[in-house]
Amino acid sequence: MAEYYMGNHWSLTGKIKYFETGVSFFKAGTNGTYLGSETKALIFKGNVLS
């Protein structure tokens, strides 16, 4: 975070934030023989700079 004063009543403020984010999804399958019976796991990991 930084702040710059341009006079008695004016200033500029800036802020940079970094954090990690992610989403996980898990679907348990069955042992049947029809389509869509397998177990699925989806994982997303990300980083954000704002």
C-alpha positions in Angstrom: 0.0 0.0 0.0 1.3 3.5 -0.8 0.0 7.0 -0.3 1.2 10.2 -2.0 0.2 13.6 -0.7 -0.2 16.4 -3.3 -1.2 19.1 -0.9 -3.0 19.7 2.4 -6.3 18.3 1.1 -5.4 15.9 -1.7 -3.7 12.5 -1.8 -3.5 9.4 -4.0 -3.7 5.9 -2.5 -2.7 2.7 -4.2 -3.0 -0.9 -3.1 -1.9 -4.2 -4.7 -3.3 -7.5 -3.3 -2.2 -11.1 -4.1 -4.1 -14.2 -3.2 -4.6 -17.8 -4.2 -8.0 -19.2 -5.3 -9.4 -22.5 -6.5 -12.4 -24.7 -7.0 -12.8 -28.4 -6.5 -15.6 -30.7 -7.7 -15.9 -34.4 -7.1 -18.6 -36.8 -8.4 -18.5 -40.4 -7.2 -19.5 -42.9 -9.9 -21.2 -46.2 -9.7 -20.0 -49.7 -10.8 -22.7 -49.9 -13.5 -22.1 -50.5 -17.1 -24.0 -47.5 -18.5 -22.3 -44.3 -19.7 -21.3 -41.7 -17.1 -20.6 -44.3 -14.4 -17.0 -43.3 -13.8 -15.7 -41.2 -10.9 -14.8 -37.6 -11.9 -12.7 -35.0 -10.1 -12.2 -31.4 -11.4 -9.6 -29.2 -9.7 -8.8 -25.6 -10.6 -6.0 -23.7 -8.8 -5.2 -20.0 -9.6 -3.5 -16.9 -8.4 -4.9 -13.4 -8.5 -3.2 -10.0 -8.5 -5.6 -7.2 -8.1 
